[in-house]
Each structure stands twice: as structure tokens, then as C-alpha cells.
Coordinates of C-alpha atoms and ligand atoms in Angstrom, one line a residue:
X26 CA -52.4 -34.0 78.4
X27 CA -49.8 -32.7 75.8
X28 CA -50.8 -35.6 73.9
X29 CA -54.2 -34.9 74.0
X30 CA -53.8 -31.3 72.8
X31 CA -51.9 -32.5 69.9
X32 CA -54.5 -34.9 68.9
X33 CA -57.5 -32.0 69.0
X34 CA -55.0 -29.8 67.2
X35 CA -54.3 -32.4 64.5
X36 CA -58.2 -32.9 64.2
X37 CA -59.0 -29.0 64.0
X38 CA -56.3 -28.8 61.0
X39 CA -57.7 -31.8 59.5
X40 CA -61.5 -30.3 59.7
X41 CA -59.8 -27.0 58.3
X42 CA -58.3 -28.8 55.1
X43 CA -61.3 -30.7 54.7
X44 CA -63.6 -27.7 54.9
X45 CA -61.2 -25.6 52.5
X46 CA -61.4 -28.5 49.8
X47 CA -65.0 -28.9 50.3
X48 CA -65.5 -25.1 49.6
X49 CA -63.1 -25.5 46.6
X50 CA -65.4 -28.6 45.3
X51 CA -68.2 -26.6 45.5
X52 CA -66.9 -24.2 42.7
X53 CA -67.8 -25.0 39.2
X54 CA -64.1 -26.0 37.8
X55 CA -64.2 -24.0 34.6
X56 CA -61.9 -23.9 31.5
X57 CA -61.9 -21.3 28.8
X58 CA -60.0 -22.3 25.8
X59 CA -59.0 -19.7 23.3
X60 CA -55.7 -18.8 21.4
X61 CA -57.3 -18.9 17.9
X62 CA -60.2 -16.5 16.8
X63 CA -61.2 -14.0 14.1
X64 CA -62.3 -11.8 17.4
X65 CA -60.1 -10.4 20.1
X66 CA -59.8 -13.2 22.3
X67 CA -56.9 -11.7 24.0
X68 CA -59.2 -9.1 25.4
X69 CA -62.6 -10.9 26.0
X70 CA -61.0 -13.8 27.9
X71 CA -60.0 -11.7 31.0
X72 CA -63.3 -10.3 30.7
X73 CA -64.9 -13.8 30.8
X74 CA -62.6 -14.7 33.9
X75 CA -63.7 -11.9 35.8
X76 CA -67.5 -12.2 34.9
X77 CA -67.5 -15.6 36.1
X78 CA -65.1 -15.1 38.9
X79 CA -67.1 -12.1 40.3
X80 CA -70.0 -14.6 41.1
X81 CA -67.8 -16.7 43.7
X82 CA -69.4 -19.7 42.1
X83 CA -66.5 -20.5 39.5
X84 CA -62.8 -21.4 39.4
X85 CA -61.4 -20.7 36.0
X86 CA -58.5 -21.7 34.3
X87 CA -57.2 -20.9 30.4
X88 CA -56.3 -23.1 27.8
X89 CA -54.6 -21.2 24.9
X90 CA -53.9 -23.1 21.7
X91 CA -51.0 -22.1 19.3
X92 CA -51.6 -19.2 17.4
X93 CA -53.6 -19.5 13.8
X94 CA -51.4 -21.0 11.3
X95 CA -49.2 -23.1 13.9
X96 CA -49.3 -26.8 15.2
X97 CA -52.0 -27.4 17.2
X98 CA -51.6 -31.4 17.6
X99 CA -49.7 -30.9 20.8
X100 CA -52.5 -28.9 22.3
X101 CA -54.6 -31.1 25.1
X102 CA -56.7 -30.2 27.9
X103 CA -57.1 -32.5 30.9
X104 CA -61.0 -32.5 30.8
X105 CA -61.0 -34.4 34.1
X106 CA -60.2 -31.5 36.0
X107 CA -63.2 -29.4 34.9
X108 CA -67.1 -29.3 34.9
X109 CA -67.2 -26.8 32.3
X110 CA -65.9 -25.7 29.0
X111 CA -66.3 -22.3 27.6
X112 CA -65.5 -22.0 24.2
X113 CA -63.8 -18.6 23.2
X114 CA -62.4 -20.6 20.2
X115 CA -62.8 -20.3 16.4
X116 CA -59.8 -22.0 15.0
X117 CA -58.4 -25.2 13.8
X118 CA -59.4 -28.8 14.5
X119 CA -57.6 -30.4 17.5
X120 CA -56.0 -33.8 17.6
X121 CA -58.0 -36.6 17.3
X122 CA -57.3 -37.6 20.9
X123 CA -58.3 -34.4 22.4
X124 CA -61.7 -34.1 20.4
X125 CA -62.7 -37.5 21.5
X126 CA -61.8 -36.6 25.3
X127 CA -64.2 -33.3 24.6
X128 CA -67.0 -35.4 23.2
X129 CA -66.5 -38.2 26.1
X130 CA -66.3 -35.2 28.7
X131 CA -69.8 -33.8 27.5
X132 CA -71.5 -37.1 26.8
X133 CA -70.4 -38.1 30.6
X134 CA -72.3 -34.8 31.9
X135 CA -70.0 -32.2 31.4
X136 CA -70.9 -28.7 30.5
X137 CA -70.2 -26.6 27.6
X138 CA -70.9 -22.8 26.6
X139 CA -70.0 -21.7 23.3
X140 CA -69.5 -17.9 23.4
X141 CA -70.1 -15.5 20.3
X142 CA -67.7 -16.9 17.7
X143 CA -67.5 -20.0 19.4
X144 CA -70.2 -21.4 17.4
X145 CA -68.1 -20.4 14.1
X146 CA -65.5 -23.1 14.7
X147 CA -65.3 -26.5 13.4
X148 CA -68.0 -26.8 10.7
X149 CA -66.5 -30.1 9.6
X150 CA -66.7 -31.8 13.2
X151 CA -70.4 -33.3 13.4
X152 CA -70.2 -34.0 17.2
X153 CA -69.3 -30.3 17.9
X154 CA -72.1 -29.1 15.4
X155 CA -74.7 -31.4 17.3
X156 CA -73.2 -29.7 20.6
X157 CA -74.0 -26.1 19.6
X158 CA -77.2 -26.8 17.8
X159 CA -76.8 -23.9 15.4
X160 CA -73.5 -22.4 13.9
X161 CA -72.2 -20.0 11.2
X162 CA -69.6 -18.9 8.8
X163 CA -66.3 -21.2 8.8
X164 CA -67.2 -23.0 5.6
X165 CA -70.8 -24.0 6.5
X166 CA -73.4 -24.4 3.8
X167 CA -76.6 -25.8 3.1
X168 CA -75.2 -29.1 3.9
X169 CA -74.6 -27.9 7.4
X170 CA -78.2 -28.1 8.0
X171 CA -81.4 -25.9 8.2
X172 CA -82.1 -22.4 9.5
X173 CA -84.1 -22.2 12.7
X174 CA -86.2 -19.0 13.7
X175 CA -89.2 -17.9 15.9
X176 CA -92.3 -17.0 13.9
X177 CA -94.9 -13.9 15.2
X178 CA -96.6 -16.5 17.2
X179 CA -93.5 -17.3 19.1
X180 CA -93.2 -21.0 17.6
X181 CA -89.9 -22.2 16.9
X182 CA -89.7 -22.9 13.0
X183 CA -86.9 -25.0 11.6
X184 CA -86.8 -24.0 7.9
X185 CA -86.3 -26.8 5.4
X186 CA -82.5 -27.0 4.1
X187 CA -82.2 -24.4 1.2
X188 CA -79.7 -22.4 -0.4
X189 CA -78.7 -19.2 1.2
X190 CA -76.4 -17.4 3.7
X191 CA -74.6 -19.6 6.5
X192 CA -74.0 -16.8 9.1
X193 CA -74.6 -13.2 8.9
X194 CA -75.1 -10.1 10.6
X195 CA -76.0 -6.4 9.9
X196 CA -74.0 -3.5 11.6
X197 CA -74.1 -3.5 15.2
X198 CA -77.2 -1.8 16.9
X199 CA -79.0 -1.9 20.7
X200 CA -81.4 -4.6 19.8
X201 CA -84.3 -5.8 22.1
X202 CA -83.8 -9.3 23.6
X203 CA -86.9 -11.5 24.2
X204 CA -87.0 -14.0 26.8
X205 CA -88.2 -17.1 24.7
X206 CA -88.3 -19.3 28.0
X207 CA -89.3 -17.6 31.0
X208 CA -89.3 -20.8 33.2
X209 CA -86.1 -22.2 32.2
X210 CA -83.3 -21.7 35.0
X211 CA -81.3 -19.6 32.8
X212 CA -84.2 -17.1 31.9
X213 CA -86.5 -17.3 35.0
X214 CA -86.9 -13.7 36.6
X215 CA -85.3 -11.9 33.2
X216 CA -88.0 -9.4 31.8
X217 CA -89.9 -10.5 29.0
X218 CA -87.9 -8.3 27.0
X219 CA -84.6 -6.4 27.5
X220 CA -82.3 -3.9 25.4
X221 CA -79.0 -5.4 24.7
X222 CA -76.2 -3.1 24.1
X223 CA -74.6 -2.5 20.6
X224 CA -73.9 -5.7 19.5
X225 CA -73.9 -8.2 16.2
X226 CA -77.5 -9.8 15.7
X227 CA -76.2 -13.1 14.4
X228 CA -78.8 -14.5 11.7
X229 CA -79.1 -17.1 9.1
X230 CA -77.1 -19.7 11.6
X231 CA -77.3 -23.2 10.5
X232 CA -76.9 -26.6 12.0
X233 CA -78.6 -29.7 12.9
X234 CA -80.8 -28.0 15.2
X235 CA -81.8 -31.4 17.1
X236 CA -83.1 -30.9 20.6
X237 CA -82.7 -26.9 20.7
X238 CA -84.4 -24.9 23.3
X239 CA -84.5 -21.5 22.4
X240 CA -83.9 -19.4 25.3
X241 CA -83.6 -15.9 23.8
X242 CA -84.0 -14.3 20.2
X243 CA -83.9 -10.8 18.5
X244 CA -85.8 -9.5 15.9
X245 CA -83.5 -8.6 12.9
X246 CA -85.7 -6.0 10.7
X247 CA -84.8 -5.5 7.0
X248 CA -83.7 -2.2 7.5
X249 CA -81.1 -3.0 9.8
X250 CA -80.0 -5.4 6.9
X251 CA -81.7 -8.2 9.1
X252 CA -83.3 -11.5 8.0
X253 CA -86.7 -10.0 8.7
X254 CA -87.1 -12.7 11.4
X255 CA -86.8 -13.1 15.1
X256 CA -83.4 -14.7 15.3
X257 CA -82.2 -17.4 18.1
X258 CA -79.3 -16.0 20.1
X259 CA -79.0 -18.0 23.1
X260 CA -80.0 -21.7 22.7
X261 CA -79.5 -24.6 25.0
X262 CA -78.9 -28.1 23.7
X263 CA -78.7 -31.8 25.7
X264 CA -75.9 -34.0 24.3
X265 CA -75.7 -37.1 26.1
X266 CA -75.6 -36.5 29.7
X267 CA -74.4 -33.0 29.4
X268 CA -75.7 -29.7 28.8
X269 CA -74.6 -27.2 26.2
X270 CA -75.5 -23.5 25.7
X271 CA -74.7 -21.5 22.5
X272 CA -74.7 -17.9 23.5
X273 CA -74.1 -15.8 20.4
X274 CA -73.9 -12.4 22.1
X275 CA -70.7 -10.4 23.2
X276 CA -68.6 -9.3 20.1
X277 CA -65.7 -7.6 22.0
X278 CA -65.0 -6.2 25.3
X279 CA -67.4 -3.5 25.0
X280 CA -70.1 -5.6 24.9
X281 CA -68.8 -7.6 28.0
X282 CA -69.5 -4.5 30.1
X283 CA -73.4 -4.5 29.7
X284 CA -75.5 -6.1 32.4
X285 CA -77.4 -8.4 30.3
X286 CA -74.4 -9.9 28.5
X287 CA -72.8 -10.5 32.0
X288 CA -75.6 -12.1 33.7
X289 CA -76.8 -14.1 30.8
X290 CA -73.3 -15.4 30.3
X291 CA -73.0 -16.4 34.2
X292 CA -76.4 -18.0 34.5
X293 CA -75.6 -19.9 31.1
X294 CA -72.4 -21.2 32.7
X295 CA -73.8 -22.2 35.9
X296 CA -76.6 -24.1 34.3
X297 CA -74.6 -25.9 31.7
X298 CA -72.2 -27.2 34.7
X299 CA -75.2 -28.0 36.9
X300 CA -78.5 -28.0 35.5
X301 CA -79.5 -25.2 38.1
X302 CA -79.2 -21.5 38.3
X303 CA -78.6 -19.8 41.6
X304 CA -77.2 -16.4 40.4
X305 CA -79.7 -13.9 41.0
X306 CA -80.9 -11.2 38.4
X307 CA -79.7 -7.9 39.7
X308 CA -81.8 -4.9 40.6
X309 CA -79.9 -2.8 37.6
X310 CA -80.7 -5.4 34.8
X311 CA -81.8 -3.4 31.7
X312 CA -85.5 -2.9 30.7
X313 CA -86.8 -2.1 27.3
X314 CA -85.7 1.3 27.1
X315 CA -81.8 1.3 27.1
X316 CA -79.0 -1.0 28.1
X317 CA -77.2 -0.8 31.2
X318 CA -73.3 -0.9 31.9
X319 CA -71.3 -2.2 34.8
X320 CA -68.0 -3.0 34.2
X321 CA -67.0 -6.1 35.6
X322 CA -63.2 -5.2 35.8
X323 CA -64.2 -2.7 38.4
X324 CA -65.4 -5.2 41.0
Ligands
ZN26 ZN1 -68.6 -10.8 16.4

């Protein structure tokens, strides 16, 4: 009898452990890469962590490179431990093995979200530019590829390569974001247009722009030192078996408290990792009038 009880206890323990590990495996294993950026990554990474963890769907590690100007050749991430990489990084190239491992990770089905200045990084790394679709600054020029914008009829236009800026924005303001792909999992259920918090509206981004799906854009008026075009701000790019999203919103910690920044980041990350989105659109998601704030650190 004691023997039987022992067996039952052991089986129960085994089931318990199995259930726990199944639960952990259900979560999206995420690594945020930071450490070099012309933005305040020390302030924004904790927001990214909290924004993802608050959904209950992600486990999040942070991999921090040596500081700007220091030797990064020893920096490595074991991508086999992850489903998703979030790039809060705009800095020096990695070692060749690490770069190859990153490309292999995406080609074999991994997810990547380039957050804000994440698409400023690595102007001279062709594979990375294919993944982000469009990038700005960092030494980019007309050789980096065409511009991409949305015309008055809502059509995506890839401009012939020409001289001009390669990444730019006017002063921050509360711009209106247009949902350009209402049937895409990331954008489904979001309003046709919604008011973003005061933020930088990236324009004149360049890149290979291959296979880009524009999910969200905003009109950059000339009287805001804008391009006079509707500029792509959230784009999805397939790469091998993987999914990449470039999300240019969210300059700093203030912007990480706005509900649309939070929800877009959560949904971009879930989709990049799984191809699906289950994170709901909250009732307090902004409409066209004004941005809505809900500090993720308070949860
Ligand atoms: Zn910025």
C-alpha cells in the first residue's frame, strides 16, 4: 500500500512538473538586445520587458552588449533559447559567428521586432536591412535603396532610388496613425485611425523594401517639417521562414506609456514569434481625438 501511495505521489509530482514545463513552453521566449543606442535604452528596455510580461504570454531576457566604443567581439546570444528577438540596439556590428547565428535564427522561423532606432542599426549589413525592410540614418544613403510611402489612394509606392535624406523626422507631435492592413493579425480590431502620443514621425526611411506589408502609417505634413507624404511606421517583412516587424514608434519612456504604443508592441511581438495574435485590443484604445496613457509600470 505504501508502495502504491509512493507511486501515485511520484506520478502526481511528474504530472505537476510536466504541466509547469508545458506552461513555460507555451510562453514566447524573448530576448531583448540592447547596450548601444543613440536613445535611452537603459530607460526603455524595462518598459519593453514590462509591456511584454504584462500580457502573461512572454518570458523576457535582456542581453546587453558592451558600451559604445568598447570591444563587442565577445558578445554572443544563444538564439536556440528563444522564439523572438527584440532589437533595442543601434550600435556596432557583432562578431561574424553571432551575425550568422542571428540570420540562421530568422531563416529557420524565428521572429524579430526592430523597435524605434532598431532600424537605424547596421546600415552596412545587407541581411539585416532585408529583415527590417526600411532603415534610416547610420550612414545610409541612396545606395541603401528606395523610399516607400503611401499615396492619397492608400496604395504603397516604392519610389525610384534617388538622392535625398536617409532617415529624418520633424519635432515630436501627436500624429494620427492610419491602419493600413485591417485584416492583418496585428492590426485586426484596431480603429481605422487613432491618435498617437507626442512622438517622432520617422520619414525618408530607405531600404531594400522587399516584400514589405505596411501595417500602419502617418501623414507627415510640411508644416510639421514633414515629407508631405504618408510615411510607413509599422511594417511586416517575411525573411526565410521567419517573420520580422519594424515598429518605428516609441522614442523614449514617455511614449511607452501610451496605450497604442503598448498594444502595437505587444501584438507585433506575438505575431513575429507565432504568426498569430491573441492579445486583445483594450477598451481604452485611443480614437482619433487624443492619445490615451496607461503606465505599464503600474501593473
Ligand atoms: Zn527617437
